[in-house]
Amino acid sequence: MEKTNNYFMYVLLCGDNSLYGGFTTDLKHRLKQHQTGKGAKYTKSHLPVKMIFSKQFDTKHDALSAEYHFKHQSRKKKIEYLIEQGINVKQYGLKV
């Protein structure tokens, strides 16, 4: 059985209005990495980034599964997911 811990799936809004989904165990540290160009290759070329959503999971598997699912959705489905999670996407200029 996997050890219970703090695992997160998060969503960044990038400078070009694209959405990036990621996984981490430390939200503050990971966001800082992305903002300074030391995160993912994708976000490095789409600065600035802003974290607009995060969800905590008990297992690494569940968080990685959520990240994988998010990344493989269309933009429309990603925005619909954020709305389902209670995010006011209009405040970020996102449209369904």
Rosetta silent file (secondary structure, phi, psi, omega in degrees, C-alpha in Angstrom):
SEQUENCE: MEKTNNYFMYVLLCGDNSLYGGFTTDLKHRLKQHQTGKGAKYTKSHLPVKMIFSKQFDTKHDALSAEYHFKHQSRKKKIEYLIEQGINVKQYGLKV
SCORE:     score description
SCORE:     0.000 S_00000001
   1 L     0.000  140.430 -177.729    0.000    0.000    0.000 S_00000001
   2 L   -77.223  140.933  178.803    1.232    3.476   -0.879 S_00000001
   3 L   -64.967  135.337  176.587    2.099    5.877    1.935 S_00000001
   4 L   -72.998  134.394 -177.696   -0.463    8.658    2.460 S_00000001
   5 L  -156.821 -173.326  178.014    1.053   12.041    1.737 S_00000001
   6 L  -101.058  107.461  177.263    0.383   15.399    0.157 S_00000001
   7 E  -122.114  140.008 -175.288    0.339   15.137   -3.606 S_00000001
   8 E  -128.612  143.071  165.274   -1.097   17.837   -5.824 S_00000001
   9 E  -108.182  135.415 -177.704   -2.346   18.266   -9.355 S_00000001
  10 E  -135.683  162.341  177.922   -2.344   21.912  -10.359 S_00000001
  11 E  -127.823  130.741  175.769   -3.276   24.096  -13.311 S_00000001
  12 E  -107.866  142.396  169.264   -1.348   27.129  -14.506 S_00000001
  13 E   -98.406  119.919 -176.376   -2.652   29.879  -16.742 S_00000001
  14 E   -90.150  166.026 -177.065    0.223   30.831  -19.032 S_00000001
  15 L   -57.975  -26.932  178.991    1.050   34.203  -20.556 S_00000001
  16 L   -93.941   13.376  179.025   -0.417   33.192  -23.914 S_00000001
  17 L    74.502   12.862  174.961   -3.684   32.157  -22.188 S_00000001
  18 L   -83.604  163.625 -179.336   -2.899   28.438  -22.523 S_00000001
  19 E  -112.876  136.060  179.950   -3.483   26.001  -19.657 S_00000001
  20 E  -125.102  128.253  176.646   -0.787   23.755  -18.203 S_00000001
  21 E  -103.921  139.177 -179.141   -1.456   20.850  -15.836 S_00000001
  22 E  -143.984  177.845 -179.192    1.217   19.555  -13.499 S_00000001
  23 E  -131.396  142.892  176.323    2.011   17.416  -10.469 S_00000001
  24 E  -162.263  167.943  170.960    3.980   18.262   -7.323 S_00000001
  25 L  -109.283   -5.124 -178.111    4.367   17.645   -3.606 S_00000001
  26 L  -141.946   96.513 -174.994    5.207   21.322   -2.928 S_00000001
  27 H   -60.825  -47.503 -177.345    2.958   23.883   -4.626 S_00000001
  28 H   -60.429  -47.162 -178.519    4.862   27.031   -3.593 S_00000001
  29 H   -63.964  -43.878 -177.707    8.227   25.659   -4.676 S_00000001
  30 H   -66.432  -40.953  177.797    6.922   24.312   -7.972 S_00000001
  31 H   -61.042  -43.675  178.937    5.155   27.579   -8.845 S_00000001
  32 H   -60.827  -40.370  177.107    8.359   29.506   -8.154 S_00000001
  33 H   -59.354  -47.372  179.614   10.239   27.119  -10.459 S_00000001
  34 H   -61.653  -44.490 -175.698    7.731   27.738  -13.230 S_00000001
  35 H   -67.375  -25.055 -179.233    7.757   31.513  -12.718 S_00000001
  36 L   -99.403   10.521  177.659   11.548   31.711  -12.909 S_00000001
  37 L    78.160   13.404 -179.262   11.804   29.596  -16.057 S_00000001
  38 L  -109.332   13.940  178.452   13.147   26.564  -14.175 S_00000001
  39 L   -91.579 -131.547 -179.426    9.963   24.507  -14.341 S_00000001
  40 L   -76.015  154.453  177.907    8.739   22.606  -17.366 S_00000001
  41 H   -56.456  -40.422 -178.291   10.021   23.272  -20.872 S_00000001
  42 H   -61.833  -51.168 -175.492    6.492   24.307  -21.901 S_00000001
  43 H   -69.741  -27.732  178.364    5.999   26.944  -19.212 S_00000001
  44 H   -58.215  -34.600 -178.719    9.508   28.324  -19.717 S_00000001
  45 L   -98.998    8.767 -179.653    8.439   29.498  -23.167 S_00000001
  46 L  -131.578   35.382 -179.657    4.945   30.627  -22.088 S_00000001
  47 L   -73.632  158.067   -5.819    5.708   33.022  -19.221 S_00000001
  48 L   -78.816  165.251  178.559    4.328   34.535  -17.110 S_00000001
  49 E  -122.834  151.670  179.324    2.359   31.816  -15.350 S_00000001
  50 E  -138.122  130.601  177.944   -0.266   31.982  -12.617 S_00000001
  51 E   -78.017  121.954 -178.211   -1.609   29.055  -10.591 S_00000001
  52 E  -112.109   -7.771 -179.046   -5.396   29.083  -10.903 S_00000001
  53 E  -160.761  143.479  169.240   -6.238   25.663   -9.449 S_00000001
  54 E  -149.533  149.679  178.833   -4.812   22.919   -7.265 S_00000001
  55 E  -138.256  132.150 -178.509   -6.248   19.753   -5.810 S_00000001
  56 E   -90.497  142.531  178.085   -4.720   17.603   -3.087 S_00000001
  57 E  -129.004  153.029  178.808   -4.615   13.804   -3.295 S_00000001
  58 L   -79.308  -26.695 -178.369   -3.669   11.153   -0.755 S_00000001
  59 L  -123.469  150.266  176.790   -1.664    9.076   -3.214 S_00000001
  60 H   -60.969  -40.908 -179.631    0.885    9.879   -5.874 S_00000001
  61 H   -57.312  -46.490 -178.524   -0.963    7.578   -8.268 S_00000001
  62 H   -64.616  -40.942  179.796   -4.220    9.531   -7.927 S_00000001
  63 H   -67.418  -43.238  178.653   -2.514   12.901   -8.443 S_00000001
  64 H   -66.007  -35.677  177.732   -0.566   11.689  -11.481 S_00000001
  65 H   -64.745  -42.726  178.425   -3.721   10.143  -12.898 S_00000001
  66 H   -64.218  -41.593  178.043   -5.579   13.464  -12.527 S_00000001
  67 H   -62.101  -47.392 -179.591   -2.686   15.314  -14.191 S_00000001
  68 H   -58.604  -46.790 -179.362   -2.600   12.827  -17.080 S_00000001
  69 H   -60.648  -45.336 -179.485   -6.356   13.079  -17.582 S_00000001
  70 H   -61.525  -47.146 -176.467   -6.253   16.897  -17.561 S_00000001
  71 H   -63.198  -25.117 -176.374   -3.347   17.098  -20.012 S_00000001
  72 L   -99.322   18.163  176.743   -5.107   14.849  -22.507 S_00000001
  73 L  -100.793  158.450  172.639   -8.311   16.880  -22.682 S_00000001
  74 L   -69.657  163.582  177.821   -9.263   19.507  -25.236 S_00000001
  75 H   -56.817  -42.648  179.692   -9.082   23.134  -24.125 S_00000001
  76 H   -59.019  -45.301 -179.681  -12.878   23.191  -23.883 S_00000001
  77 H   -66.910  -35.387  177.512  -12.888   20.122  -21.598 S_00000001
  78 H   -62.967  -44.573  179.717  -10.113   21.618  -19.452 S_00000001
  79 H   -66.252  -40.945  177.002  -12.158   24.777  -18.932 S_00000001
  80 H   -60.852  -40.036  177.439  -15.287   22.733  -18.189 S_00000001
  81 H   -60.928  -45.854  179.600  -13.289   20.765  -15.586 S_00000001
  82 H   -61.194  -40.887  177.394  -12.158   23.992  -13.913 S_00000001
  83 H   -62.177  -44.490  178.249  -15.760   25.235  -13.806 S_00000001
  84 H   -59.808  -29.210 -179.927  -16.864   21.917  -12.244 S_00000001
  85 L   -86.119    3.411  176.142  -14.189   22.449   -9.589 S_00000001
  86 L    90.602   13.569  179.817  -15.665   25.846   -8.702 S_00000001
  87 L   -85.807  130.112  176.203  -13.194   28.060  -10.544 S_00000001
  88 L   -81.915   88.819 -173.763  -14.599   31.326  -11.926 S_00000001
  89 H   -65.825  -24.969 -179.752  -12.872   31.054  -15.294 S_00000001
  90 H   -62.719  -32.388  179.767  -14.249   34.393  -16.491 S_00000001
  91 H   -66.264  -17.059  177.711  -12.021   36.224  -14.010 S_00000001
  92 H  -104.013    7.012  179.228   -9.052   34.790  -15.930 S_00000001
  93 L    74.852   20.012  179.696  -10.481   35.674  -19.332 S_00000001
  94 L   -92.925  140.220  178.639  -11.229   32.041  -20.197 S_00000001
  95 L  -123.862  145.785  178.336  -14.263   31.144  -22.290 S_00000001
  96 L   -76.173    0.000    0.000  -15.931   27.784  -22.806 S_00000001
